[in-house]
PDB file of C-alpha atoms and ligand atoms in Angstrom:
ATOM      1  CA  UNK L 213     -48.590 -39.784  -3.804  1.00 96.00           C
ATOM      2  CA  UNK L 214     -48.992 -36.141  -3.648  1.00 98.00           C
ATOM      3  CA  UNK L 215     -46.368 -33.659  -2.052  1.00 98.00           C
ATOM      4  CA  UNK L 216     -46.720 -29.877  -1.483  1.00 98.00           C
ATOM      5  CA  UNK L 217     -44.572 -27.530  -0.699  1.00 98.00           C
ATOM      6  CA  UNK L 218     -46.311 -24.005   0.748  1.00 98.00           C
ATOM      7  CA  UNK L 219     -43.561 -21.187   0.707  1.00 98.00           C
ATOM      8  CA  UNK L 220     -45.811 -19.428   3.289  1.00 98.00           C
ATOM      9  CA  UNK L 221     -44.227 -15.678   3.371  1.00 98.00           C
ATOM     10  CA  UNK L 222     -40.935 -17.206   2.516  1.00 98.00           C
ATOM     11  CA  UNK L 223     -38.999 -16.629  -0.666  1.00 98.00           C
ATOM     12  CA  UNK L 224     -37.973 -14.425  -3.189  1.00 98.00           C
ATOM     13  CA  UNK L 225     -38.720 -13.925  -7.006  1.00 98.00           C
ATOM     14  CA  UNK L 226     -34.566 -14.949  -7.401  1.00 98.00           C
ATOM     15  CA  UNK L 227     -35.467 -17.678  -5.194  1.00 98.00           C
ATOM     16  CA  UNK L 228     -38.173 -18.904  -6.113  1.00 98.00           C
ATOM     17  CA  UNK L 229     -36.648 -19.287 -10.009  1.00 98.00           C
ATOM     18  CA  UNK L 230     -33.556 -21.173  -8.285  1.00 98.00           C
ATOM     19  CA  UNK L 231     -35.768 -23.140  -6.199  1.00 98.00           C
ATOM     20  CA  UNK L 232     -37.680 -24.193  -9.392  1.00 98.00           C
ATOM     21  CA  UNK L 233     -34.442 -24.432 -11.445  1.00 98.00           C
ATOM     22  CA  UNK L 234     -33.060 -27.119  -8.754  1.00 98.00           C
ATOM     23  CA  UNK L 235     -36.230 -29.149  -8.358  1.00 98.00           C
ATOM     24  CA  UNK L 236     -36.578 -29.296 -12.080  1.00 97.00           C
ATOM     25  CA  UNK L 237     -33.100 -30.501 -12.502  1.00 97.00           C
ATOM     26  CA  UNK L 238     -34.154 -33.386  -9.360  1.00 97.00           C
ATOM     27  CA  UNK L 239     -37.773 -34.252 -10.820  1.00 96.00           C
ATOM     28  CA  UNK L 240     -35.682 -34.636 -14.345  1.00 95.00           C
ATOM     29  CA  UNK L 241     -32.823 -36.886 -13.232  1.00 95.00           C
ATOM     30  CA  UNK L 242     -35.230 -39.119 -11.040  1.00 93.00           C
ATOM     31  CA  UNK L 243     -38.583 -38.722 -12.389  1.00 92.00           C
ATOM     32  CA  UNK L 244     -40.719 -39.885  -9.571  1.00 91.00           C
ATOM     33  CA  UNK L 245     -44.257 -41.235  -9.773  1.00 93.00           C
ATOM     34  CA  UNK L 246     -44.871 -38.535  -7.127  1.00 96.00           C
ATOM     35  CA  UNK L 247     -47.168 -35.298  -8.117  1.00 97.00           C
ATOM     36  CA  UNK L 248     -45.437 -32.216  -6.604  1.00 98.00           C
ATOM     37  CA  UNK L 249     -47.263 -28.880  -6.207  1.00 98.00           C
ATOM     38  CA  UNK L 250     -45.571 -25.709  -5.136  1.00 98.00           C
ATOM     39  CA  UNK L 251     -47.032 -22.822  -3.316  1.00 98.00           C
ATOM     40  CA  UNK L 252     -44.849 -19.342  -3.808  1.00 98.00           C
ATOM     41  CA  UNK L 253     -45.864 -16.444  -2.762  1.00 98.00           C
ATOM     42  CA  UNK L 254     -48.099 -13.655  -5.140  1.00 98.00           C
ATOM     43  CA  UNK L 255     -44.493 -11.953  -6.219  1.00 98.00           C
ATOM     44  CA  UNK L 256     -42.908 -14.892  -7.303  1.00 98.00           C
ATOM     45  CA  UNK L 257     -45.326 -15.939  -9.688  1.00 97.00           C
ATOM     46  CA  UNK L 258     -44.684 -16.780 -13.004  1.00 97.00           C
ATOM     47  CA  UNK L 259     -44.648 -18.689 -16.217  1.00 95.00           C
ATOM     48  CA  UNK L 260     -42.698 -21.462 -14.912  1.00 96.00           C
ATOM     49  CA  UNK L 261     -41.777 -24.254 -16.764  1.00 95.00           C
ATOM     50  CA  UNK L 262     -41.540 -27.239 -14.970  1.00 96.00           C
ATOM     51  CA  UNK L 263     -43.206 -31.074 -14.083  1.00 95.00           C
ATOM     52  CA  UNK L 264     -44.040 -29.622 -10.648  1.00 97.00           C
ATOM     53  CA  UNK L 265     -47.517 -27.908 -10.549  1.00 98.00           C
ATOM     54  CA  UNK L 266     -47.345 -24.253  -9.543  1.00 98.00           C
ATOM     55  CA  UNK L 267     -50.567 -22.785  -7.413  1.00 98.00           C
ATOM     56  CA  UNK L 268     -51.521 -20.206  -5.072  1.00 98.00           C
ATOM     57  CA  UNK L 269     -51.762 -19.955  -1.583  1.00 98.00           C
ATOM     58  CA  UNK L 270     -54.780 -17.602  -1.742  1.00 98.00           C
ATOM     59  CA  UNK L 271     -56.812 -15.576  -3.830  1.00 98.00           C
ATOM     60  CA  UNK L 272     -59.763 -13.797  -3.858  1.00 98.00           C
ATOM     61  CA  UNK L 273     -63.434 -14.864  -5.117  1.00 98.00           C
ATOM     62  CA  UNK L 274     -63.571 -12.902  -7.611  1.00 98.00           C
ATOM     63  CA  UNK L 275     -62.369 -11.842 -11.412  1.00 98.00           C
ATOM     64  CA  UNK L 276     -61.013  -8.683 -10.255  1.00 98.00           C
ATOM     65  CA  UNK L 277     -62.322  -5.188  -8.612  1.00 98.00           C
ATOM     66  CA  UNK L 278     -62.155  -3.352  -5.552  1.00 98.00           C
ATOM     67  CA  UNK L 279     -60.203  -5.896  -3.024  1.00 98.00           C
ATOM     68  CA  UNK L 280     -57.259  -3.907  -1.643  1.00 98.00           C
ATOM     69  CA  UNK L 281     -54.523  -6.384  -1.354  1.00 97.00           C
ATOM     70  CA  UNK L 282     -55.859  -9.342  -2.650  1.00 98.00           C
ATOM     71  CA  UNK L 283     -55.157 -11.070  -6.307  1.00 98.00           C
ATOM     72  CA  UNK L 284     -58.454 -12.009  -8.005  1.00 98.00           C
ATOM     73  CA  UNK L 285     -58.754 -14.513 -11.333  1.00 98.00           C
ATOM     74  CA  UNK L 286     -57.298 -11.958 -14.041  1.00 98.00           C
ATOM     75  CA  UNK L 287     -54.271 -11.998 -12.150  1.00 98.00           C
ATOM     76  CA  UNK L 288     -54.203 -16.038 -11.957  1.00 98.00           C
ATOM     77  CA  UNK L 289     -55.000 -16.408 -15.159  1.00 98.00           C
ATOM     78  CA  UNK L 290     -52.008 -14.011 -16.556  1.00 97.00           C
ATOM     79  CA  UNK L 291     -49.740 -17.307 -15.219  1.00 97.00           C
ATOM     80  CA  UNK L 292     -52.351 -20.062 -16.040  1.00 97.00           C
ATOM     81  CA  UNK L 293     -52.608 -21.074 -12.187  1.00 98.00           C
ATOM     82  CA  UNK L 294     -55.451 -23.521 -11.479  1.00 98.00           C
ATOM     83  CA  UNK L 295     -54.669 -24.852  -8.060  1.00 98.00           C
ATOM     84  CA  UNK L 296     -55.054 -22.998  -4.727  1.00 98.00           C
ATOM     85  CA  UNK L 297     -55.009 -23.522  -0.606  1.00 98.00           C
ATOM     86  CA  UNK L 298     -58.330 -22.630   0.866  1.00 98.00           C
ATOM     87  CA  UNK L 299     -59.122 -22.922   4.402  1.00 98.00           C
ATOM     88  CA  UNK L 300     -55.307 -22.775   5.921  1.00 98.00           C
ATOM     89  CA  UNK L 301     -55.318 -22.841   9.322  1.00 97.00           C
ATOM     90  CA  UNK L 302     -53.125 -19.331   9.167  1.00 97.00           C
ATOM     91  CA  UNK L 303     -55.529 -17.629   6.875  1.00 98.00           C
ATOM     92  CA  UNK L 304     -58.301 -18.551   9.884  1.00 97.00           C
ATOM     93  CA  UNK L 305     -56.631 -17.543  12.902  1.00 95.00           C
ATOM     94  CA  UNK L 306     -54.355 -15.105  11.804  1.00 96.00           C
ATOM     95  CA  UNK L 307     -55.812 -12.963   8.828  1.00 96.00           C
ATOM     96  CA  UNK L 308     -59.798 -13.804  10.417  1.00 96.00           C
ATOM     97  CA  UNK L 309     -61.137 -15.869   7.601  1.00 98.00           C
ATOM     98  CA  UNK L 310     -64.598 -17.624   8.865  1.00 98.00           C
ATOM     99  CA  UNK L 311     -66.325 -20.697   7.215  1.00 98.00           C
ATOM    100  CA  UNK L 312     -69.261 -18.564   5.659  1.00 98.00           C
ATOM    101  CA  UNK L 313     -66.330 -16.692   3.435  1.00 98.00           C
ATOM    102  CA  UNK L 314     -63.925 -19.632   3.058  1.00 98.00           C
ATOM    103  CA  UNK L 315     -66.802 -21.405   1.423  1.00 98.00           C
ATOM    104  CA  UNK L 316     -67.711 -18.754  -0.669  1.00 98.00           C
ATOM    105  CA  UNK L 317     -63.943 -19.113  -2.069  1.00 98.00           C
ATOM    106  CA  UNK L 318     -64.339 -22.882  -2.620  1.00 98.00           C
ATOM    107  CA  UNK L 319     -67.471 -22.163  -4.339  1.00 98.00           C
ATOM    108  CA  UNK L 320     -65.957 -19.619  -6.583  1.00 98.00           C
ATOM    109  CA  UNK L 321     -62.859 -21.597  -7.296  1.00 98.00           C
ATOM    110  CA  UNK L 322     -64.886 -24.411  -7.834  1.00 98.00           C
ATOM    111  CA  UNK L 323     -66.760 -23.016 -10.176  1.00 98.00           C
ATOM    112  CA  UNK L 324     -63.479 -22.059 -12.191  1.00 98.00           C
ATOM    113  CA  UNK L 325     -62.527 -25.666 -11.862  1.00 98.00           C
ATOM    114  CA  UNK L 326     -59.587 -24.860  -9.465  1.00 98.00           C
ATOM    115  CA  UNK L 327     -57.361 -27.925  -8.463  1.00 98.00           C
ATOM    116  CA  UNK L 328     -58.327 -26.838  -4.464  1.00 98.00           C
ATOM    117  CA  UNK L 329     -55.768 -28.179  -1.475  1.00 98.00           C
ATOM    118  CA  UNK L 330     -58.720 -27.903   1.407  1.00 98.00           C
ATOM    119  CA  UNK L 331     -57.129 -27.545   4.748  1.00 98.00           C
ATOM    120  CA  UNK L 332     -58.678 -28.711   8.256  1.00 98.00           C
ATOM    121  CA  UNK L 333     -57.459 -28.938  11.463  1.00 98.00           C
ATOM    122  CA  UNK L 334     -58.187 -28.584  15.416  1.00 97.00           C
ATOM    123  CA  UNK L 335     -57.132 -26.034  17.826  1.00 96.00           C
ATOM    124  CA  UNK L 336     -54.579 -27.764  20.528  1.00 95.00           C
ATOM    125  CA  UNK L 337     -57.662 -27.021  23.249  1.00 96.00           C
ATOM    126  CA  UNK L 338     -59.794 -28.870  20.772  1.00 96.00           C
ATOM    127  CA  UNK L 339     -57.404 -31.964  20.541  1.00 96.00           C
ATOM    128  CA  UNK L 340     -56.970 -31.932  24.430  1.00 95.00           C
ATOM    129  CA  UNK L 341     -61.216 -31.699  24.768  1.00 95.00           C
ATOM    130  CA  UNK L 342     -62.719 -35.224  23.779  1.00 95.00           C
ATOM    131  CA  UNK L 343     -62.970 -36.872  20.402  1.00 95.00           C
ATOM    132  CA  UNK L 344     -66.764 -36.107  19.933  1.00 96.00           C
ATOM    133  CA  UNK L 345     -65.359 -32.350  19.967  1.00 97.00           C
ATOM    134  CA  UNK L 346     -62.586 -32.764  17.623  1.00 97.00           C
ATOM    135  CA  UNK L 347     -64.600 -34.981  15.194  1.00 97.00           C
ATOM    136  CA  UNK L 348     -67.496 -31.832  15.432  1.00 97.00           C
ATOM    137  CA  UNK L 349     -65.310 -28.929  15.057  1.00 98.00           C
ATOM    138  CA  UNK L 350     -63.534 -30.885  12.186  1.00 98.00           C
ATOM    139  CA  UNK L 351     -67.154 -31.105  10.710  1.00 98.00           C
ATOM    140  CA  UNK L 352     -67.819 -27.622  11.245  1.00 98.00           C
ATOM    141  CA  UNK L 353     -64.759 -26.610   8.865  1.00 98.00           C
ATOM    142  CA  UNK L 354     -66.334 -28.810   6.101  1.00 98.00           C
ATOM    143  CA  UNK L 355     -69.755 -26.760   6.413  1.00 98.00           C
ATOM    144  CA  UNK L 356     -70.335 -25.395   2.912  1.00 98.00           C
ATOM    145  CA  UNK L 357     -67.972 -27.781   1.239  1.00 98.00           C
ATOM    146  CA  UNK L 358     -68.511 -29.995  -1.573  1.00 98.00           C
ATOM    147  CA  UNK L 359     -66.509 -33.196  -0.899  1.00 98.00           C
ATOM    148  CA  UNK L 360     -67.711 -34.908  -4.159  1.00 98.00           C
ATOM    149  CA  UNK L 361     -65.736 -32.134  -5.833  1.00 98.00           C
ATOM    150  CA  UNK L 362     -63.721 -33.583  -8.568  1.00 98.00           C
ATOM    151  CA  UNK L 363     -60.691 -31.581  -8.370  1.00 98.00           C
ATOM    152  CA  UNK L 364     -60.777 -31.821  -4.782  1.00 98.00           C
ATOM    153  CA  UNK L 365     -57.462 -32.358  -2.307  1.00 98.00           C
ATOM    154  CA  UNK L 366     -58.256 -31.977   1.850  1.00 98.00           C
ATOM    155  CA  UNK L 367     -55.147 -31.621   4.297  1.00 98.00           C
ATOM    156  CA  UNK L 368     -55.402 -32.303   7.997  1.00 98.00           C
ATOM    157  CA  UNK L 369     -53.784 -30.361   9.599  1.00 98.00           C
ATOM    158  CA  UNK L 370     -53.794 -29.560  13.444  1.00 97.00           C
ATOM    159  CA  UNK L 371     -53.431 -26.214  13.688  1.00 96.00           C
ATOM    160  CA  UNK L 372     -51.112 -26.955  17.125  1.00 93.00           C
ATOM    161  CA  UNK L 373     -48.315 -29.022  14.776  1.00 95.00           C
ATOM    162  CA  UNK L 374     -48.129 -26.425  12.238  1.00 95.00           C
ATOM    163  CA  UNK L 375     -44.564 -24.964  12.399  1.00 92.00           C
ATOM    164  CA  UNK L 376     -44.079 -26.199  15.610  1.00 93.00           C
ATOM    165  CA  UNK L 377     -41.610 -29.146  15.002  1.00 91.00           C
ATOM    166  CA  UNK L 378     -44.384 -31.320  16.990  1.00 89.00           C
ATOM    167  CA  UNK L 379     -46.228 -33.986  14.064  1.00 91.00           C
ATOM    168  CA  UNK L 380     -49.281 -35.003  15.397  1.00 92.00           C
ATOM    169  CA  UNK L 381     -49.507 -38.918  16.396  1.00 93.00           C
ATOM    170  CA  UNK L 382     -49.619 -41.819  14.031  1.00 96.00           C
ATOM    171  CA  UNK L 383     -52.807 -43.114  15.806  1.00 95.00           C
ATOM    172  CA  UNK L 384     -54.179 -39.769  15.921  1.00 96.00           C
ATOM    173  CA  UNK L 385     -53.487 -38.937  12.400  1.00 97.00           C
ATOM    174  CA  UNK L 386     -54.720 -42.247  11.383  1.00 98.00           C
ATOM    175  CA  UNK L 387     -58.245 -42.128  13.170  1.00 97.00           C
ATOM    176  CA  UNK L 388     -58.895 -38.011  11.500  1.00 98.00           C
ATOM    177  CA  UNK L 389     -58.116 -39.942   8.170  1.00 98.00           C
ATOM    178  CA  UNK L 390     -60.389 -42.340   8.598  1.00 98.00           C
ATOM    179  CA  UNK L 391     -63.140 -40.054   9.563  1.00 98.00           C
ATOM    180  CA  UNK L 392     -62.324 -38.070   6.416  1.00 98.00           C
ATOM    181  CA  UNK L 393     -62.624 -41.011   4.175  1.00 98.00           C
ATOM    182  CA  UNK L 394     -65.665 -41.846   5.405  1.00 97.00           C
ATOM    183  CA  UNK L 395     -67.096 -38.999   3.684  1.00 98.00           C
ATOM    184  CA  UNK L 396     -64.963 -38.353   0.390  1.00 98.00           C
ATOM    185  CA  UNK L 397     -62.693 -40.028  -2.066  1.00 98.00           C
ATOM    186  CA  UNK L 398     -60.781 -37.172  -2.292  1.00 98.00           C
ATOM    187  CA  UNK L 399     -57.246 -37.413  -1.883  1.00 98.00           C
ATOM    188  CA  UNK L 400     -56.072 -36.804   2.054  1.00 98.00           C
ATOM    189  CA  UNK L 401     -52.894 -35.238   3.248  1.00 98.00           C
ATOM    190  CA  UNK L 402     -51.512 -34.651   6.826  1.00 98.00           C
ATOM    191  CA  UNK L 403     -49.681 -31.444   7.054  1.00 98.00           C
ATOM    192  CA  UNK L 404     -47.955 -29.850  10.683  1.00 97.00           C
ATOM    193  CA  UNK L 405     -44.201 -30.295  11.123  1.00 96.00           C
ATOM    194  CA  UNK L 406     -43.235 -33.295   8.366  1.00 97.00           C
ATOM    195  CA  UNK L 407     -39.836 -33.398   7.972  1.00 97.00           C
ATOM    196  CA  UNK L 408     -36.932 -35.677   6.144  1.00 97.00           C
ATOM    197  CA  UNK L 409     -37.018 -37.659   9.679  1.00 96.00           C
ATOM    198  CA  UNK L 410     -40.862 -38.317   9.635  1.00 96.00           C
ATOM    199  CA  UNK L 411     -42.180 -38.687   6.114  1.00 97.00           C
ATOM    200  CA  UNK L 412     -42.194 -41.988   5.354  1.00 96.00           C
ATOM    201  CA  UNK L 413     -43.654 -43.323   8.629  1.00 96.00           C
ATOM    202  CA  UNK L 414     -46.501 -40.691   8.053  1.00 97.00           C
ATOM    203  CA  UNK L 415     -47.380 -41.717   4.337  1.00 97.00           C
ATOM    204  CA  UNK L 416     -47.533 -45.303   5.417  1.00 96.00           C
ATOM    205  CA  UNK L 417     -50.814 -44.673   7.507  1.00 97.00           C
ATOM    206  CA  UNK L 418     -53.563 -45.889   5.545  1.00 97.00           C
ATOM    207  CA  UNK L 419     -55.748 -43.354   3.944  1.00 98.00           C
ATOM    208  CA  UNK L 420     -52.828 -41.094   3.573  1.00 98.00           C
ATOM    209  CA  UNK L 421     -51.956 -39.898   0.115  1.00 98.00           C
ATOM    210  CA  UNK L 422     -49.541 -37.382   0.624  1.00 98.00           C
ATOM    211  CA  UNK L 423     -48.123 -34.226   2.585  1.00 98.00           C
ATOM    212  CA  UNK L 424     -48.779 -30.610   2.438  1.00 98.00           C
ATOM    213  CA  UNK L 425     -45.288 -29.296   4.160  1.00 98.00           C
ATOM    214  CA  UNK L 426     -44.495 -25.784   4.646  1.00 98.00           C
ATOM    215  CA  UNK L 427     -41.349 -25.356   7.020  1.00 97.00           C
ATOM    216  CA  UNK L 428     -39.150 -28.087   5.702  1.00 98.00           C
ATOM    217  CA  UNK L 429     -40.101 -27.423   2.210  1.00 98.00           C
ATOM    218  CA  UNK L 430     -38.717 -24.232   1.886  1.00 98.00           C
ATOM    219  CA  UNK L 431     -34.951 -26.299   1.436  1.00 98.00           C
ATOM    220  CA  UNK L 432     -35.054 -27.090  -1.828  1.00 98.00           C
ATOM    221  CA  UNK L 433     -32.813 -30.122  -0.751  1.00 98.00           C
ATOM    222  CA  UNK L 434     -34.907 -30.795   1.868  1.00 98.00           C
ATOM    223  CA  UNK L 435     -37.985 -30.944  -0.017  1.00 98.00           C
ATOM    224  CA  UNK L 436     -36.198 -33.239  -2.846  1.00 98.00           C
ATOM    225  CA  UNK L 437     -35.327 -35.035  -0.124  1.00 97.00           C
ATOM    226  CA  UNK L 438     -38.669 -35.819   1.160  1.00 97.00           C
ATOM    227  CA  UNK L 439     -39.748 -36.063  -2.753  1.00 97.00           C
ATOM    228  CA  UNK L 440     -36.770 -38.910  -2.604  1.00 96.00           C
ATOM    229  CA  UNK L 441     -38.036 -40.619   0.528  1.00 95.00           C
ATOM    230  CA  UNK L 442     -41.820 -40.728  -0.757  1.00 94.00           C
ATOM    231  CA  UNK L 443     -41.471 -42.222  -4.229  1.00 87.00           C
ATOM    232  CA  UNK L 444     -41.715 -45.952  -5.182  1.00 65.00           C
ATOM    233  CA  UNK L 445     -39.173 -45.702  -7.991  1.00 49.00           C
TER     234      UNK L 445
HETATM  235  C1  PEP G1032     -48.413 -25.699   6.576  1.00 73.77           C
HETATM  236  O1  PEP G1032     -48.341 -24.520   6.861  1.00 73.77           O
HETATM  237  O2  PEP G1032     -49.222 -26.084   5.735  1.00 73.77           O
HETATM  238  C2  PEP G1032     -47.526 -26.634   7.270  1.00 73.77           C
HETATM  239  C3  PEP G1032     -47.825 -27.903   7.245  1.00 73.77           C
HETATM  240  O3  PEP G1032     -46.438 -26.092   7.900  1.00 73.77           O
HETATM  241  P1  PEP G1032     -45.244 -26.890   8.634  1.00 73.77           P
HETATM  242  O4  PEP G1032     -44.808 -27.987   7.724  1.00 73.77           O
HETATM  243  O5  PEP G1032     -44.187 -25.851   8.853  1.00 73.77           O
HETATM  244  O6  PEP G1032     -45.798 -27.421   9.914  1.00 73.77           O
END
């Protein structure tokens, strides 16, 4: 089982270290069989000690250079960070990112052997088209993707349950899944609105191997919580 936690633009440096302090002190006292990744933002990077695997929520192809505002590989590499989110539904719609360039990331981090957390998802007017259109615009974000990739994670995640309290549907979450294993043995999360309340009915769905949770992971207790709810020990 796999759970991630993606501050978003949420937390401090002071935070962040608490955050870390607490979960360390949790993952310590009840060691679960779950892997736990956490996503801080660029400022609250460090070298963190801790069982819980510490990535990036972006990055930019590329060693270093000429990329105002971005963090390149000579900054990652100053904290030894080898996992990253590519392809969030946020860095699409809000910040502009298209496939062409999001696959040019995957490439690069691929390439660096990057543990990558590869997110999907449809638009609500895509979910409320037809399934042929959901299953083709789902496609359409894997364009450029290798999904035999080794160090390979993907999250589905509809872009309409992301931060809006609304999980997507058992049935509906269960039939994307399906689809996705059809075409990797990569790992598969669902991500959009899991919560304390919702976790365990959503990692029971077959094909799912974890969460990718940003609102309700940003409570350390929370997130322990959910750590608590997922484990088999
Ligand atoms: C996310 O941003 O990856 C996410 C799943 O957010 P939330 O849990 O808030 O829906």
């Amino acid at each position: 089982m796999i759970l991630a936690a993606n501050f978003k633009t949420n937390h401090t440096r002071k935070s962040t270290k608490e955050y870390i302090e607490r979960l360390n002190n949790f993952l310590n006292s009840k060691n679960p069989d779950t892997d736990i990744f956490i996503f801080p933002p660029f400022t609250a990077l460090d070298n963190y000690k801790s069982k819980a695997t510490i990535g990036v929520q972006n990055a930019y192809p590329a060693e270093k250079g000429s990329f105002t505002g971005e963090i390149g590989l000579e900054q990652l590499n100053e904290f030894n960070i080898k996992t990253i989110i590519i392809g969030h539904s946020e860095r699409r719609h809000i910040l502009g990112e298209n496939q062409e360039f999001i696959a040019k990331k995957f490439q690069f981090f691929k390439e660096n052997n990057f543990t990558i957390f590869y997110c999907i998802g449809e638009t609500i007017e895509v979910r409320e088209s037809s399934k042929e259109l959901i299953f083709s615009y789902l496609d359409m974000q894997l364009e450029g993707i290798d999904l035999d990739y080794e160090n390979l994670i993907i999250a589905y995640e509809p872009v309409w349950a992301i931060g809006t309290g609304k999980s997507a549907k058992y049935e509906d979450i269960k039939e994307v899944l399906e689809f996705l294993r059809s075409k990797t043995k990569a790992p598969l999360l669902y991500g959009g609105s899991v919560k304390p309340s919702n976790i365990k009915e959503i990692i029971s769905i077959s094909n799912c191997d974890g969460a990718l949770i940003g609102t309700a992971s940003w409570n350390v207790d929370s997130f322990c919580e959910m750590v608590d709810l997922s484990t088999k020990n």
